Tab-separated table of C-alpha atoms in Angstrom:
chain	number	residue	atom	x	y	z
A	1	MET	CA	-11.166	-3.587	-30.067
A	2	ASP	CA	-14.421	-5.194	-31.185
A	3	GLY	CA	-17.223	-5.065	-28.573
A	4	THR	CA	-17.778	-8.820	-28.631
A	5	LEU	CA	-14.078	-9.467	-28.093
A	6	LEU	CA	-14.028	-6.961	-25.243
A	7	VAL	CA	-16.927	-8.732	-23.485
A	8	PHE	CA	-15.242	-12.113	-24.054
A	9	VAL	CA	-11.936	-10.902	-22.573
A	10	TYR	CA	-13.817	-9.403	-19.606
A	11	LEU	CA	-15.665	-12.680	-18.967
A	12	LEU	CA	-12.460	-14.669	-19.253
A	13	ALA	CA	-10.685	-12.410	-16.745
A	14	VAL	CA	-13.515	-12.337	-14.208
A	15	ASN	CA	-13.953	-16.127	-14.380
A	16	ILE	CA	-10.237	-16.738	-13.866
A	17	ALA	CA	-10.397	-14.359	-10.900
A	18	GLY	CA	-13.439	-16.201	-9.485
A	19	TYR	CA	-11.687	-19.554	-9.770
A	20	GLN	CA	-8.551	-18.150	-8.154
A	21	MET	CA	-10.572	-16.666	-5.298
A	22	MET	CA	-12.039	-20.091	-4.495
A	23	ALA	CA	-8.588	-21.718	-4.640
A	24	VAL	CA	-7.049	-19.063	-2.379
A	25	ASP	CA	-9.948	-19.271	0.087
A	26	LYS	CA	-9.593	-23.069	0.230
A	27	ARG	CA	-5.858	-22.776	0.930
A	28	ARG	CA	-6.494	-20.193	3.633
A	29	ALA	CA	-9.167	-22.398	5.208
A	30	ILE	CA	-6.755	-25.338	5.405
A	31	ARG	CA	-4.070	-23.137	6.978
A	32	HIS	CA	-6.533	-21.439	9.380
A	33	ARG	CA	-5.683	-18.045	7.914
A	34	ARG	CA	-7.844	-15.016	7.189
A	35	ARG	CA	-10.529	-15.958	4.657
A	36	ILE	CA	-12.095	-14.253	1.653
A	37	PRO	CA	-15.579	-13.064	2.687
A	38	GLU	CA	-18.467	-14.972	1.101
A	39	ARG	CA	-19.894	-11.623	0.043
A	40	ARG	CA	-16.822	-11.075	-2.150
A	41	LEU	CA	-17.120	-14.538	-3.719
A	42	PHE	CA	-20.756	-13.818	-4.583
A	43	LEU	CA	-19.794	-10.402	-5.966
A	44	ALA	CA	-17.315	-12.060	-8.336
A	45	ALA	CA	-20.101	-14.409	-9.461
A	46	TRP	CA	-22.600	-11.565	-10.015
A	47	LEU	CA	-20.021	-9.624	-12.042
A	48	GLY	CA	-19.911	-12.457	-14.579
A	49	GLY	CA	-17.580	-14.926	-12.883
A	50	ALA	CA	-20.156	-17.503	-11.806
A	51	LEU	CA	-18.700	-20.225	-14.027
A	52	GLY	CA	-15.230	-19.679	-12.565
A	53	VAL	CA	-16.560	-19.680	-9.003
A	54	LEU	CA	-18.640	-22.809	-9.657
A	55	THR	CA	-15.716	-24.606	-11.301
A	56	GLY	CA	-13.447	-23.595	-8.430
A	57	MET	CA	-16.024	-24.775	-5.916
A	58	TYR	CA	-16.139	-28.305	-7.239
A	59	ASN	CA	-12.546	-28.559	-8.436
A	60	GLN	CA	-11.223	-27.419	-5.046
A	61	ARG	CA	-14.059	-29.174	-3.145
A	62	HIS	CA	-14.720	-25.943	-1.324
A	63	LYS	CA	-18.074	-24.675	-0.017
A	64	THR	CA	-19.891	-27.612	-1.630
A	65	GLN	CA	-21.822	-28.277	1.591
A	66	HIS	CA	-23.210	-24.729	1.792
A	67	VAL	CA	-26.707	-24.451	0.298
A	68	THR	CA	-26.182	-20.752	-0.392
A	69	PHE	CA	-23.344	-21.734	-2.721
A	70	THR	CA	-24.707	-24.988	-4.199
A	71	ALA	CA	-28.005	-23.294	-5.099
A	72	GLY	CA	-26.942	-19.649	-5.378
A	73	ILE	CA	-23.961	-19.918	-7.706
A	74	PRO	CA	-25.783	-22.055	-10.336
A	75	PHE	CA	-28.673	-19.549	-10.226
A	76	ILE	CA	-26.236	-16.672	-10.744
A	77	LEU	CA	-24.643	-18.631	-13.608
A	78	ILE	CA	-28.034	-18.828	-15.352
A	79	VAL	CA	-28.481	-15.072	-14.884
A	80	ASN	CA	-24.946	-14.538	-16.276
A	81	ILE	CA	-25.755	-16.648	-19.342
A	82	VAL	CA	-28.951	-14.695	-20.019
A	83	VAL	CA	-27.384	-11.249	-19.491
A	84	PHE	CA	-24.141	-11.866	-21.359
A	85	GLY	CA	-25.932	-13.871	-24.057
A	86	TYR	CA	-28.150	-10.841	-24.618
A	87	LEU	CA	-25.057	-8.615	-24.758
A	88	PHE	CA	-23.395	-10.867	-27.339
A	89	VAL	CA	-26.536	-10.812	-29.498
A	90	LYS	CA	-26.945	-7.031	-29.174
A	91	ILE	CA	-23.289	-6.198	-29.808
A	92	GLY	CA	-22.753	-8.983	-32.161
Protein backbone atom coordinates (compact mmCIF):
# COMPACT_ATOMS: atom_id res chain seq x y z
CA MET A 1 0.00 0.00 0.00
CA ASP A 2 1.28 3.45 -0.92
CA GLY A 3 2.50 5.53 2.06
CA THR A 4 0.22 8.46 1.27
CA LEU A 5 -2.80 6.16 1.07
CA LEU A 6 -1.82 4.54 4.35
CA VAL A 7 -1.65 7.93 6.11
CA PHE A 8 -5.00 8.93 4.56
CA VAL A 9 -6.69 5.71 5.73
CA TYR A 10 -5.19 6.20 9.21
CA LEU A 11 -6.48 9.79 9.40
CA LEU A 12 -9.91 8.73 8.18
CA ALA A 13 -10.14 5.98 10.82
CA VAL A 14 -8.92 8.12 13.72
CA ASN A 15 -11.27 10.97 12.79
CA ILE A 16 -14.27 8.64 12.57
CA ALA A 17 -13.27 7.26 15.97
CA GLY A 18 -12.97 10.80 17.41
CA TYR A 19 -16.42 11.74 16.12
CA GLN A 20 -17.90 8.52 17.50
CA MET A 21 -16.29 9.12 20.89
CA MET A 22 -17.98 12.53 21.14
CA ALA A 23 -21.34 11.05 20.10
CA VAL A 24 -21.07 8.21 22.62
CA ASP A 25 -19.99 10.58 25.40
CA LYS A 26 -22.95 12.86 24.65
CA ARG A 27 -25.36 9.92 24.81
CA ARG A 28 -23.84 8.75 28.08
CA ALA A 29 -24.08 12.26 29.53
CA ILE A 30 -27.79 12.44 28.70
CA ARG A 31 -28.41 9.03 30.27
CA HIS A 32 -26.24 9.80 33.34
CA ARG A 33 -23.99 6.84 32.54
CA ARG A 34 -20.24 6.39 32.85
CA ARG A 35 -18.48 8.94 30.62
CA ILE A 36 -15.45 8.86 28.35
CA PRO A 37 -12.61 10.68 30.15
CA GLU A 38 -11.65 14.05 28.66
CA ARG A 39 -8.06 12.83 28.60
CA ARG A 40 -9.09 10.11 26.12
CA LEU A 41 -10.93 12.60 23.90
CA PHE A 42 -7.82 14.79 23.79
CA LEU A 43 -5.65 11.74 23.06
CA ALA A 44 -7.81 10.94 20.03
CA ALA A 45 -7.36 14.54 18.86
CA TRP A 46 -3.57 14.47 19.35
CA LEU A 47 -3.33 11.19 17.42
CA GLY A 48 -4.73 12.93 14.34
CA GLY A 49 -8.46 12.91 15.06
CA ALA A 50 -8.89 16.58 15.94
CA LEU A 51 -11.18 17.25 12.97
CA GLY A 52 -13.44 14.36 13.96
CA VAL A 53 -13.53 15.46 17.60
CA LEU A 54 -14.22 19.08 16.60
CA THR A 55 -16.96 18.06 14.17
CA GLY A 56 -18.49 15.79 16.80
CA MET A 57 -18.32 18.58 19.37
CA TYR A 58 -20.39 20.98 17.33
CA ASN A 59 -22.60 18.45 15.56
CA GLN A 60 -23.56 16.82 18.87
CA ARG A 61 -23.46 20.16 20.76
CA HIS A 62 -21.23 18.54 23.33
CA LYS A 63 -18.49 20.22 25.39
CA THR A 64 -18.96 23.48 23.47
CA GLN A 65 -19.03 25.47 26.73
CA HIS A 66 -15.66 24.12 27.92
CA VAL A 67 -12.79 26.48 27.09
CA THR A 68 -10.32 23.59 27.16
CA PHE A 69 -12.24 22.07 24.25
CA THR A 70 -13.27 25.22 22.33
CA ALA A 71 -9.67 26.50 22.35
CA GLY A 72 -7.71 23.26 22.72
CA ILE A 73 -9.22 21.15 19.95
CA PRO A 74 -8.84 23.85 17.23
CA PHE A 75 -5.21 24.32 18.34
CA ILE A 76 -4.62 20.57 18.09
CA LEU A 77 -6.28 20.61 14.65
CA ILE A 78 -3.74 23.20 13.46
CA VAL A 79 -0.91 21.03 14.81
CA ASN A 80 -2.47 18.00 13.03
CA ILE A 81 -2.62 19.92 9.74
CA VAL A 82 1.03 20.96 10.02
CA VAL A 83 2.31 17.50 11.04
CA PHE A 84 0.26 15.45 8.60
CA GLY A 85 0.73 18.04 5.84
CA TYR A 86 4.47 17.63 6.31
CA LEU A 87 4.07 13.84 6.18
CA PHE A 88 2.08 14.03 2.94
CA VAL A 89 4.75 16.26 1.37
CA LYS A 90 7.61 14.04 2.57
CA ILE A 91 5.99 10.75 1.57
CA GLY A 92 4.29 12.14 -1.39
